CSV table of C-alpha atoms in Angstrom, one decimal:
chain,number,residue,atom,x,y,z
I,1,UNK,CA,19.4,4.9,6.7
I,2,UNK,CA,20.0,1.3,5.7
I,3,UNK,CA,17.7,-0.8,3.0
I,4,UNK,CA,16.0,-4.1,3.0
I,5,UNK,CA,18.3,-6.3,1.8
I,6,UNK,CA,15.2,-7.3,-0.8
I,7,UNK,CA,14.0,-4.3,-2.0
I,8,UNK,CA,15.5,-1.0,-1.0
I,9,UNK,CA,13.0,-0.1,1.3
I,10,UNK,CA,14.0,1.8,4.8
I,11,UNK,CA,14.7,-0.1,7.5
I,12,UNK,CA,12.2,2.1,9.3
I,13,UNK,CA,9.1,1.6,7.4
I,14,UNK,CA,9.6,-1.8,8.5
I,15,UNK,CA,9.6,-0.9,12.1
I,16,UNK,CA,6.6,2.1,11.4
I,17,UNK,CA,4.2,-0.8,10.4
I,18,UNK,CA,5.1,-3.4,13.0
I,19,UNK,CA,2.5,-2.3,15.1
I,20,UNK,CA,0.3,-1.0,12.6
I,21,UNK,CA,-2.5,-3.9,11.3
I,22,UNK,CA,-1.8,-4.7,7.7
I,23,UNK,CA,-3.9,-6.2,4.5
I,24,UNK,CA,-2.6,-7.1,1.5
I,25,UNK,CA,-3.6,-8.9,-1.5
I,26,UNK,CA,0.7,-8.9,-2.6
I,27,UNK,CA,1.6,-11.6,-5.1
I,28,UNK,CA,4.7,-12.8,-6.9
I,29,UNK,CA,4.3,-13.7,-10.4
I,30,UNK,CA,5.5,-17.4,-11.1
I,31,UNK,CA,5.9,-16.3,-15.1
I,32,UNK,CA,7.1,-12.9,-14.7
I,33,UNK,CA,8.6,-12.4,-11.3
I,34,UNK,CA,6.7,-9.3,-10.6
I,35,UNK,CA,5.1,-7.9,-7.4
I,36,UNK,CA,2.2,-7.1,-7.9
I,37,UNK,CA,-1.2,-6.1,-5.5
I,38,UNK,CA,-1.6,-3.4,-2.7
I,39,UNK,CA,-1.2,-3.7,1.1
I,40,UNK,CA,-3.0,-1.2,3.2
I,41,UNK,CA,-1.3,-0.6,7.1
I,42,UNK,CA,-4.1,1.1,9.5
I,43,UNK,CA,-3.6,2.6,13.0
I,44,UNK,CA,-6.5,3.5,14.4
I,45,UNK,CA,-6.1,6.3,16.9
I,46,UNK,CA,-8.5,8.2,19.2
I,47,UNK,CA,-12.0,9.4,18.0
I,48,UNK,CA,-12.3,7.6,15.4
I,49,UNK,CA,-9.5,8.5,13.3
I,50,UNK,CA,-7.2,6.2,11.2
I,51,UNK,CA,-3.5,6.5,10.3
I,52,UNK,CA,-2.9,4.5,6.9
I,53,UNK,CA,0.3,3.7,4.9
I,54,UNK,CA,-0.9,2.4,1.5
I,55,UNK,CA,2.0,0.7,-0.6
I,56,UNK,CA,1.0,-0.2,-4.4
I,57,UNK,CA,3.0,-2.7,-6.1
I,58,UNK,CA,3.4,-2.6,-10.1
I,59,UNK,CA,6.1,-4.8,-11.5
I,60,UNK,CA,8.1,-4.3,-8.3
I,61,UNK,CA,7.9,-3.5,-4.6
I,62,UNK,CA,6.9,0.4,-4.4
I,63,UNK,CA,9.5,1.4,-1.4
I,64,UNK,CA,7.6,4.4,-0.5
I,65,UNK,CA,4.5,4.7,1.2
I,66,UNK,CA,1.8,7.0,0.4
I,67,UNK,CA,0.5,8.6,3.4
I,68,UNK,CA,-3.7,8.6,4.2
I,69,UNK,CA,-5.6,9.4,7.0
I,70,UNK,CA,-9.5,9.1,7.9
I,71,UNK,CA,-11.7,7.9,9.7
I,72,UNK,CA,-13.4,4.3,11.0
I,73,UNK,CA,-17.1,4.4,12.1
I,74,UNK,CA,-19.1,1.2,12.7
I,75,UNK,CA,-16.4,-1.4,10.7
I,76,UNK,CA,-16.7,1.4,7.7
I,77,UNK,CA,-13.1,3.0,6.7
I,78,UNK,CA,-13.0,6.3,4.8
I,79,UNK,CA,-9.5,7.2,3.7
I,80,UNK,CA,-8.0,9.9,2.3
I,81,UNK,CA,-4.3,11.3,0.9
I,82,UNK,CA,-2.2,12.4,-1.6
I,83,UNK,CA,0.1,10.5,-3.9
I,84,UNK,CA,3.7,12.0,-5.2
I,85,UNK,CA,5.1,10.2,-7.5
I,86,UNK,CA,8.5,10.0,-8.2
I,87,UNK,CA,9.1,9.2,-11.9
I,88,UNK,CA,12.3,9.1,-14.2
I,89,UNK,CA,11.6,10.1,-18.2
I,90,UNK,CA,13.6,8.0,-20.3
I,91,UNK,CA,16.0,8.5,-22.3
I,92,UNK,CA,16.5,11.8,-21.4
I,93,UNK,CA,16.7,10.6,-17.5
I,94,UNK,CA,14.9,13.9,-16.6
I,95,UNK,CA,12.7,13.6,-13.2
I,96,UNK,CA,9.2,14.0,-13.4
I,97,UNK,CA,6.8,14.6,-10.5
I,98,UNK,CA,3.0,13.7,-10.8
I,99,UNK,CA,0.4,13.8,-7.8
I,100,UNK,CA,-2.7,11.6,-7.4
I,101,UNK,CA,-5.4,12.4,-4.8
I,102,UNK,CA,-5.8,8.9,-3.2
I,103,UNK,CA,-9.6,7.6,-1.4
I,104,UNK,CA,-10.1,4.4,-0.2
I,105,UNK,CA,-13.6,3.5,1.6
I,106,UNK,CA,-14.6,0.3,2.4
I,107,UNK,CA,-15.5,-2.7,5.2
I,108,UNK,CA,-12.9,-3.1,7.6
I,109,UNK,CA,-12.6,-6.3,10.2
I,110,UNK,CA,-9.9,-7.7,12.1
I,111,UNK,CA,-9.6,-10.8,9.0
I,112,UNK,CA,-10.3,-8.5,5.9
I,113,UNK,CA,-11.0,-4.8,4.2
I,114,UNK,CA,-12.9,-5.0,0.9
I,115,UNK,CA,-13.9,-1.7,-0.7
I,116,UNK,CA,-13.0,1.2,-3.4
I,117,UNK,CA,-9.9,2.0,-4.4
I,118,UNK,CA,-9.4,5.3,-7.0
I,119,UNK,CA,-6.2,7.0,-7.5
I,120,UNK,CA,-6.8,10.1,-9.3
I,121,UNK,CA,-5.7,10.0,-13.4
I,122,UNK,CA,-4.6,6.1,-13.6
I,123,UNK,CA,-6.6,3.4,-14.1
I,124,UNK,CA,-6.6,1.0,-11.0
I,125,UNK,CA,-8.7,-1.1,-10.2
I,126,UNK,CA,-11.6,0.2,-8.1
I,127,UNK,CA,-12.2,-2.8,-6.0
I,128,UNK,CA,-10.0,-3.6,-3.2
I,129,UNK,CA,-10.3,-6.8,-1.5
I,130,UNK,CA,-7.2,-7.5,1.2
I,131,UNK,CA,-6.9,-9.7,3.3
I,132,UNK,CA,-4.8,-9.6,7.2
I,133,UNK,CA,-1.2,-10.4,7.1
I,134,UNK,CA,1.0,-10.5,9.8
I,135,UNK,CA,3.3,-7.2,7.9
I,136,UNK,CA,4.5,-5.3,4.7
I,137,UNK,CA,5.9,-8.2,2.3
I,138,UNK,CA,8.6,-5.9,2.1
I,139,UNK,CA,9.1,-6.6,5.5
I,140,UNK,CA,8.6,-10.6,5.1
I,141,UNK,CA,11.5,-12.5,6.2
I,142,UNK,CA,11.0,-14.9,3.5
I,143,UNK,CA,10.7,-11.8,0.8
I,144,UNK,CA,8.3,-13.2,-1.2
I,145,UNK,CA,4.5,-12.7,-1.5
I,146,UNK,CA,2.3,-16.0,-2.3
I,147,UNK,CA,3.0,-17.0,-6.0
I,148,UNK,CA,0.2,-16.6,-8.5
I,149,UNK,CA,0.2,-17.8,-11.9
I,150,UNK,CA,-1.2,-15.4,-14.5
């Protein structure tokens, strides 16, 4: 498998979101230089149901999705998944893995989705407003998100 030449994220991700509608409110610290923000890919699929990759962004570009599925009724998304995180203690470089049930619910059109985030034992922010781009900023041929000044 090959990476993004920006951020070490599959090739494939890239090409599992291409058809898959994507909101993102994904900045690039001018100060800093950090990624930060969320972006949220949806695929709806029959009855009602939603496929979702959600990708956080703290400091720098998460390169692994975290998987959710749901449901859409009447513009309203409810979705739903599991977080396992990949962390490395320092300095004794020992892996540690912690999971985080993930819910999202919310107001979904084809410009915008504004609604609740919660990730289960960290503090995130519980509003969520994104906004459609056309893909992942991973993804983004120019590799940057819009700049933002703190």
């Amino acid at each position: 498998m090959t990476s993004h030449p920006h951020a070490g994220i599959p090739e494939p991700d890239c090409g599992r979101t291409a058809k898959m509608r994507v909101y993102s409110d994904a900045y690039l610290s001018e100060e800093t230089g950090d990624v930060g923000g969320i972006e949220l890919a949806i695929r709806e699929t029959k009855y009602f149901t939603v496929y979702a990759l959600l990708f956080i962004y703290e400091g720098a570009p998460n390169d692994e999705a975290i998987p959710l599925s749901g449901s859409i009724l009447n513009k309203h998304l409810t979705l739903q998944g599991n977080w396992v995180e990949h962390l490395v203690e320092y300095p004794s470089k020992k892996e540690i893995v912690q999971r985080h049930s993930v819910r999202l619910e919310g107001n979904l059109d084809s410009a915008a989705f504004q609604g609740d985030l919660k990730i289960e034992g960290l503090a995130f922010p519980d509003k969520a407003r994104l906004k459609q781009v056309p893909q992942i900023w991973l993804c983004n041929k120019r590799g940057n998100p819009t700049p933002k000044t703190p």
